[in-house]
PDB file of C-alpha atoms in Angstrom:
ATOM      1  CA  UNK G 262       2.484  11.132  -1.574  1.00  0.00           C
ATOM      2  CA  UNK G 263       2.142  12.749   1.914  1.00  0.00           C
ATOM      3  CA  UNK G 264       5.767  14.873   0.700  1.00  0.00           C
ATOM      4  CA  UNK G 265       4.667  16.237  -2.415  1.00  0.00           C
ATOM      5  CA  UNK G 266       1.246  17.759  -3.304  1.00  0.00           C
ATOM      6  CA  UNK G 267       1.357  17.957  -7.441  1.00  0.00           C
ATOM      7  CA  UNK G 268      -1.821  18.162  -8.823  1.00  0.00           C
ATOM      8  CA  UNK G 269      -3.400  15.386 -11.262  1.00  0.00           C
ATOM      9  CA  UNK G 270      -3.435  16.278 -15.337  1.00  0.00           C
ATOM     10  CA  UNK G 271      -7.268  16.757 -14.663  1.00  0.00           C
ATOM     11  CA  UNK G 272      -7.038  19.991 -13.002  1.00  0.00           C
ATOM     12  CA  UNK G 273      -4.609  21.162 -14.639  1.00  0.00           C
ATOM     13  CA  UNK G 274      -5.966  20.553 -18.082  1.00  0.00           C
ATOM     14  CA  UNK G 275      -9.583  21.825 -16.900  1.00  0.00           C
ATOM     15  CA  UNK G 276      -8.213  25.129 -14.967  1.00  0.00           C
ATOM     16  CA  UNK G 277      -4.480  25.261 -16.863  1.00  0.00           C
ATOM     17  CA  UNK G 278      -6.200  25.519 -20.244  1.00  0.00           C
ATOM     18  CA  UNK G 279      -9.434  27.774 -19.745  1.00  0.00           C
ATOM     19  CA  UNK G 280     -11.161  29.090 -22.966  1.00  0.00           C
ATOM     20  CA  UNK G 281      -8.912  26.514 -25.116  1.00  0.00           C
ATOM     21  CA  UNK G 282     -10.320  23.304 -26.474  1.00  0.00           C
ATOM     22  CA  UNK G 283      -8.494  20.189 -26.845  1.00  0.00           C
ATOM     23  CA  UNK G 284      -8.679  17.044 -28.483  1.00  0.00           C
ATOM     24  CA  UNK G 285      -9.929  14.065 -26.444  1.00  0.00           C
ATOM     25  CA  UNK G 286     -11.585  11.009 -26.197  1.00  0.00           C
ATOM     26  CA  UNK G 287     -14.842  11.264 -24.673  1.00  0.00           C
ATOM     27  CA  UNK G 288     -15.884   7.880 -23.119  1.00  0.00           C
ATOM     28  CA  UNK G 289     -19.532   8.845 -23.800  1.00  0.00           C
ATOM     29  CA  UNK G 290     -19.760   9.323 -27.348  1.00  0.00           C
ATOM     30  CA  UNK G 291     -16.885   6.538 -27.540  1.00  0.00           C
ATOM     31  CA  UNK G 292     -14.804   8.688 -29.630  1.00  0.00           C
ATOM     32  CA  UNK G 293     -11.908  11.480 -30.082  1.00  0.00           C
ATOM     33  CA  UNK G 294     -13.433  14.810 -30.525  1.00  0.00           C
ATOM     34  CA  UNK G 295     -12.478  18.379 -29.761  1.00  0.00           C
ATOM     35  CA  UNK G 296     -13.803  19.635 -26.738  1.00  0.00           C
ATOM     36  CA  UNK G 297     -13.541  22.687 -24.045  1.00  0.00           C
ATOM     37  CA  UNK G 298     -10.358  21.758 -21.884  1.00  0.00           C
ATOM     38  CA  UNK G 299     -12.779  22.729 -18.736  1.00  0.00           C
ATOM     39  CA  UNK G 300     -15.061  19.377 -19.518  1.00  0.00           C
ATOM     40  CA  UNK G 301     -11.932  17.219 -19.856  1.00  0.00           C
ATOM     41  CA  UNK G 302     -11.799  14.173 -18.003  1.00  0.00           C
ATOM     42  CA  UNK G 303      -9.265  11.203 -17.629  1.00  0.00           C
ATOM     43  CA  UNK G 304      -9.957   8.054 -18.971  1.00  0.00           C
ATOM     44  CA  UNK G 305     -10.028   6.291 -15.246  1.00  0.00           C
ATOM     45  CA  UNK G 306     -11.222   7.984 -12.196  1.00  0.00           C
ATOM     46  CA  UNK G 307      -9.001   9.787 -10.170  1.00  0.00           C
ATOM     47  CA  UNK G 308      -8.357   9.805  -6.250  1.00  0.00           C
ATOM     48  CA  UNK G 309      -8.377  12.811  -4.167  1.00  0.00           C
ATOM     49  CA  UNK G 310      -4.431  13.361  -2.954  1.00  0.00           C
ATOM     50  CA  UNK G 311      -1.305  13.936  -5.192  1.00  0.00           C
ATOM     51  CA  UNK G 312      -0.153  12.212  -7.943  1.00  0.00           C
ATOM     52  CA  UNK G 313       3.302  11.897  -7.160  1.00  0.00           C
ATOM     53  CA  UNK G 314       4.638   9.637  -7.513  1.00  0.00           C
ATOM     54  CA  UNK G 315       2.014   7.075  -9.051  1.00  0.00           C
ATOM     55  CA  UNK G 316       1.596   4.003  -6.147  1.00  0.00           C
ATOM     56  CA  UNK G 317       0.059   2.147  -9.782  1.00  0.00           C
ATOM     57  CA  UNK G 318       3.401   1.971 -11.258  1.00  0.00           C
ATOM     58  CA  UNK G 319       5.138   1.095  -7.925  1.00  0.00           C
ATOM     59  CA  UNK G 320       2.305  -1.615  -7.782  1.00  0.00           C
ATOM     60  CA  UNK G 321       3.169  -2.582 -11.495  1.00  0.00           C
ATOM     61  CA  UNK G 322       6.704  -2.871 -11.094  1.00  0.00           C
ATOM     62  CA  UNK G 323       6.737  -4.848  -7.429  1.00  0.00           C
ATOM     63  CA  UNK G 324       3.976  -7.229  -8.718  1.00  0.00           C
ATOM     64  CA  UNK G 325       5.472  -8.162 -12.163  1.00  0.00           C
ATOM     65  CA  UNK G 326       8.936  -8.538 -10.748  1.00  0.00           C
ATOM     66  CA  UNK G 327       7.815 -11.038  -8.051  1.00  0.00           C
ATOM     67  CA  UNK G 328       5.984 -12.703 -10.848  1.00  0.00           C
ATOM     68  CA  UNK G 329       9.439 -13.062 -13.072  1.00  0.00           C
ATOM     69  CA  UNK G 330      11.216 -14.136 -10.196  1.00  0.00           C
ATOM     70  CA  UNK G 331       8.747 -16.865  -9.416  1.00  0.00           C
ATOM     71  CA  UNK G 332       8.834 -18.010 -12.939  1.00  0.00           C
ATOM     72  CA  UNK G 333      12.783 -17.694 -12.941  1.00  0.00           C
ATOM     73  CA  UNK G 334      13.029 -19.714  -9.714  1.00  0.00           C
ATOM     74  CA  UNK G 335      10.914 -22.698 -10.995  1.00  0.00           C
ATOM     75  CA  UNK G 336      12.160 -22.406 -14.154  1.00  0.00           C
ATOM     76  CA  UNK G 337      15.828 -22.374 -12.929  1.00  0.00           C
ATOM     77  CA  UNK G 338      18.574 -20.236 -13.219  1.00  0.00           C
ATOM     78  CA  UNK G 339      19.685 -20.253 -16.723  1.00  0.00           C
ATOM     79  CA  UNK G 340      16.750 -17.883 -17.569  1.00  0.00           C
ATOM     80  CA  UNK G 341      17.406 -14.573 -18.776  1.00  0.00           C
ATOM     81  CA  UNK G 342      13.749 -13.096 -19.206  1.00  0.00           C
ATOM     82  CA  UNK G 343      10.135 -14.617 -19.236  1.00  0.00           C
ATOM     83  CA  UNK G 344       8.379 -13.363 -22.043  1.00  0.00           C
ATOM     84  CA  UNK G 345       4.411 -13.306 -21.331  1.00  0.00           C
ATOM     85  CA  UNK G 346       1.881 -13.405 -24.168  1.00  0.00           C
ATOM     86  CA  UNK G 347      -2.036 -13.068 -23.408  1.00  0.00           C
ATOM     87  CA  UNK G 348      -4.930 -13.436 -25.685  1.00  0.00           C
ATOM     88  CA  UNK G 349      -7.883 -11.783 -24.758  1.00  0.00           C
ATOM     89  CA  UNK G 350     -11.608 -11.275 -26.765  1.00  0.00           C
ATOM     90  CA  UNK G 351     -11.134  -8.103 -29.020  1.00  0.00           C
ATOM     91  CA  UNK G 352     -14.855  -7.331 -27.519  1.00  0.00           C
ATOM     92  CA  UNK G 353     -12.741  -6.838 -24.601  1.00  0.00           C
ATOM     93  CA  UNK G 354     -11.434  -3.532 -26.057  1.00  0.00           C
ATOM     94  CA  UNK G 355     -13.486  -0.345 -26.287  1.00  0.00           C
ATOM     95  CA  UNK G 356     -15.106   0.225 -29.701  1.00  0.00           C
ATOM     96  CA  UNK G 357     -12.781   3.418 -29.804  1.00  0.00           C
ATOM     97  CA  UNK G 358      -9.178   1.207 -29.498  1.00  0.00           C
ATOM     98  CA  UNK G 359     -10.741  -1.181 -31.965  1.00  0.00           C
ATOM     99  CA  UNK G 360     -11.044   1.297 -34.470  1.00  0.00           C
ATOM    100  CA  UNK G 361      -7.926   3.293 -33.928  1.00  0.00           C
ATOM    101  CA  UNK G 362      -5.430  -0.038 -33.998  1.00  0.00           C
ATOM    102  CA  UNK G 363      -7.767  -2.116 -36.716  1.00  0.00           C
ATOM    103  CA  UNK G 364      -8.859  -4.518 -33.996  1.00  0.00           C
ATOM    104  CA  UNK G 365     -11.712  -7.141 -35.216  1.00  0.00           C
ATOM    105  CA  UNK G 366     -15.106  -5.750 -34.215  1.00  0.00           C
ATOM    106  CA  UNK G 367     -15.938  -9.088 -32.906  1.00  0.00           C
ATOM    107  CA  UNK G 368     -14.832 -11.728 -30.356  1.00  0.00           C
ATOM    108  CA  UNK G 369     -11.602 -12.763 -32.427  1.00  0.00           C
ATOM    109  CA  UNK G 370      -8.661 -13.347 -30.509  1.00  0.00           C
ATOM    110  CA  UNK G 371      -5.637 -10.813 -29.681  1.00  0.00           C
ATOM    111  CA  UNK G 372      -2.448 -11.281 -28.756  1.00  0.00           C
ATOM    112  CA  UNK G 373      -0.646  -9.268 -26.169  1.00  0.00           C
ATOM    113  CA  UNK G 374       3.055 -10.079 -26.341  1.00  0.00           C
ATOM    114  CA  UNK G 375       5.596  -8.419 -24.114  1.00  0.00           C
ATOM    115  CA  UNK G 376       9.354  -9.540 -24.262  1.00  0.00           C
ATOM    116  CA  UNK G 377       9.974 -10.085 -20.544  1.00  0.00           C
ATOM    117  CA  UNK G 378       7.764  -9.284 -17.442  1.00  0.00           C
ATOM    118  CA  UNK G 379       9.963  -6.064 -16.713  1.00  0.00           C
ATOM    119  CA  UNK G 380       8.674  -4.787 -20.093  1.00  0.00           C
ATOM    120  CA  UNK G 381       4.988  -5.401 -19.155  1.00  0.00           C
ATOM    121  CA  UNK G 382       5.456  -3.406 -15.768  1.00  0.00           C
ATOM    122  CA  UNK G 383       6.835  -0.609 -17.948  1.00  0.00           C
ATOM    123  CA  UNK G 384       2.987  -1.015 -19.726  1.00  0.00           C
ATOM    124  CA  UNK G 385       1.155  -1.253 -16.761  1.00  0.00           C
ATOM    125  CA  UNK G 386       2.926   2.012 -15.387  1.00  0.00           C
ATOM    126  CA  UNK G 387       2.647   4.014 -18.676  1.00  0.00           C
ATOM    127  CA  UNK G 388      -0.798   2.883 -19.127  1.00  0.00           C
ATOM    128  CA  UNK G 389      -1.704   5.287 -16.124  1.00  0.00           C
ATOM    129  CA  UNK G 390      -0.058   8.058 -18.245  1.00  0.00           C
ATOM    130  CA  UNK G 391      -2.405   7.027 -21.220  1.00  0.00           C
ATOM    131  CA  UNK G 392      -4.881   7.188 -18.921  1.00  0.00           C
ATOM    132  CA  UNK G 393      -4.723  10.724 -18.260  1.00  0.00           C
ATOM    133  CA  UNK G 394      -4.138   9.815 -14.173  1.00  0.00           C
ATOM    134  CA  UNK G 395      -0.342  10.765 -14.269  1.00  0.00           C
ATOM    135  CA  UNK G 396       2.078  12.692 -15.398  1.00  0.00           C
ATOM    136  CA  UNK G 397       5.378  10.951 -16.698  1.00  0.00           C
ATOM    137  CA  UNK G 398       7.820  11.668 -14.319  1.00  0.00           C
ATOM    138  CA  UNK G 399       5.623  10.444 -11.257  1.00  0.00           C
ATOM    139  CA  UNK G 400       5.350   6.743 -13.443  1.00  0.00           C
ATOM    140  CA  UNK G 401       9.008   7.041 -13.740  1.00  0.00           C
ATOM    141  CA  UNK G 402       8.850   7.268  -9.599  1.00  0.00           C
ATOM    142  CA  UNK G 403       6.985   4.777  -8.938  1.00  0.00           C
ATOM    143  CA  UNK G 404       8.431   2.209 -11.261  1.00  0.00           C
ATOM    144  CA  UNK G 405      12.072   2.795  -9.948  1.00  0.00           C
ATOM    145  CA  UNK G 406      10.293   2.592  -6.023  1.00  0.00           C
ATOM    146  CA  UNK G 407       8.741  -0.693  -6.585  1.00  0.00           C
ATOM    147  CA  UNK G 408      12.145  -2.128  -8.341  1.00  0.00           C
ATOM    148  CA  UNK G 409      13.194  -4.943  -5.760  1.00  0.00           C
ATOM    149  CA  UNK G 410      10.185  -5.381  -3.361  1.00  0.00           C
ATOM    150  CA  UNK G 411       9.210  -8.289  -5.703  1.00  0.00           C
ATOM    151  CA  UNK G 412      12.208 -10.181  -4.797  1.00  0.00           C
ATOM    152  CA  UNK G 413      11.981  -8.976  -1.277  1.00  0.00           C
ATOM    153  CA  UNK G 414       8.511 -10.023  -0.830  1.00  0.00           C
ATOM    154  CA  UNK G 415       9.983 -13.745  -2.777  1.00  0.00           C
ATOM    155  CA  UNK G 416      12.518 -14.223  -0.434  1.00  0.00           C
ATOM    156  CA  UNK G 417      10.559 -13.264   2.687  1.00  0.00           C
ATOM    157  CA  UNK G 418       8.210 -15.865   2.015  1.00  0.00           C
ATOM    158  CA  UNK G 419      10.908 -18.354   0.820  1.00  0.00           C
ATOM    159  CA  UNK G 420      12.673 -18.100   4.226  1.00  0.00           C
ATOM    160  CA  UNK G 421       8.769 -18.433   5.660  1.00  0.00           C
ATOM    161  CA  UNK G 422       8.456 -21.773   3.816  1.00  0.00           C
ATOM    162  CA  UNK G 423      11.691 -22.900   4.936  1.00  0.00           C
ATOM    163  CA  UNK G 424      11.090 -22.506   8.497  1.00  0.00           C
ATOM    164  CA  UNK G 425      13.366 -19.519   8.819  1.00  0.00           C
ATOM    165  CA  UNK G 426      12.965 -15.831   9.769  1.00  0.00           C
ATOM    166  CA  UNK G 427      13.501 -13.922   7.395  1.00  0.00           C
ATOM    167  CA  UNK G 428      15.876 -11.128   7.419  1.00  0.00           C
ATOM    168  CA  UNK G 429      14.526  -7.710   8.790  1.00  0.00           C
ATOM    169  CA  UNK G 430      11.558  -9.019   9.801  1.00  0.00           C
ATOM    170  CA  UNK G 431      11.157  -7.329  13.180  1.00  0.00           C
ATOM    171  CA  UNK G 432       7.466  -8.887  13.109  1.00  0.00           C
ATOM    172  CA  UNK G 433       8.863 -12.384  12.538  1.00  0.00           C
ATOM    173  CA  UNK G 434      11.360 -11.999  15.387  1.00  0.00           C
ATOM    174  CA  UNK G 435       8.709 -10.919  18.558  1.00  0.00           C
ATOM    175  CA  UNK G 436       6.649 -13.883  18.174  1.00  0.00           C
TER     176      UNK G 436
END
């Protein structure tokens, strides 16, 4: 983030767009309505420095993939992908993503379903696009810079458990 200074969607929606309206959803009135593209706002809060790449998605990716290799590990070596399914309280979701995917308007069950972990990092990084926080080539970014510090960070501590030091661990080594 230090090398690039790209602005978030916000500003460029509120000053790209002036006099223009756009549809949105407005977390206020809970719904999508047509607004001036000056009051826009993404759906999560924004930090103050640029948004490229997005550190969510790296987060996303390197968390998940330490996940399926954890899961692969214990579950041996024969396994291809771990599919992960959640079920949450549909009062979970706002009343605005009820409506708009015919969720139950009560505390019924949902299902999440994702075919492998790699394909739920791929949701948790576009979900900062759908958030209006990023743009999509800064979750492309930071999905491909967190690919293999979930292993790294598996077989760091794996060589920590084992009494070992791990490799290019210049910490590990001064001690």
């Amino acid at each position: 983030k230090i090398n690039h200074d790209l602005v978030r969607p916000q500003t460029v929606i509120q000053s790209g767009i002036i006099g223009k309206r756009v549809s949105s959803f407005v977390k206020k009135q809970s719904a999508v309505l047509e607004i001036p593209a000056s009051q826009w706002e993404s759906y999560l809060g924004t930090q103050p420095h640029s948004e490229y790449p997005s550190a969510s998605a790296l987060l996303c990716r390197a968390t998940l993939e330490h996940a399926e290799v954890a899961a692969k590990y214990k579950l041996g070596s024969g396994s291809a992908t771990v599919p992960f399914n959640l079920s949450v309280s549909a009062s979970t979701f706002p009343e605005v993503i009820r409506r708009t995917f015919g969720l139950p308007s009560d505390s019924s069950p949902v299902n999440v379903y994702f075919e492998s972990l790699s394909a739920m990092a791929e949701n948790c990084g576009t979900s900062r696009l759908w958030a209006g926080v990023h743009f999509r080539p800064s979750v492309e970014v930071g999905l491909s810079l967190g690919e293999g510090i979930g292993q790294a960070a598996f077989d760091h501590v794996r060589h920590l458990v084992r009494g070992q030091v791990p490799p290019n661990c210049i910490r590990c080594r001064i001690a």
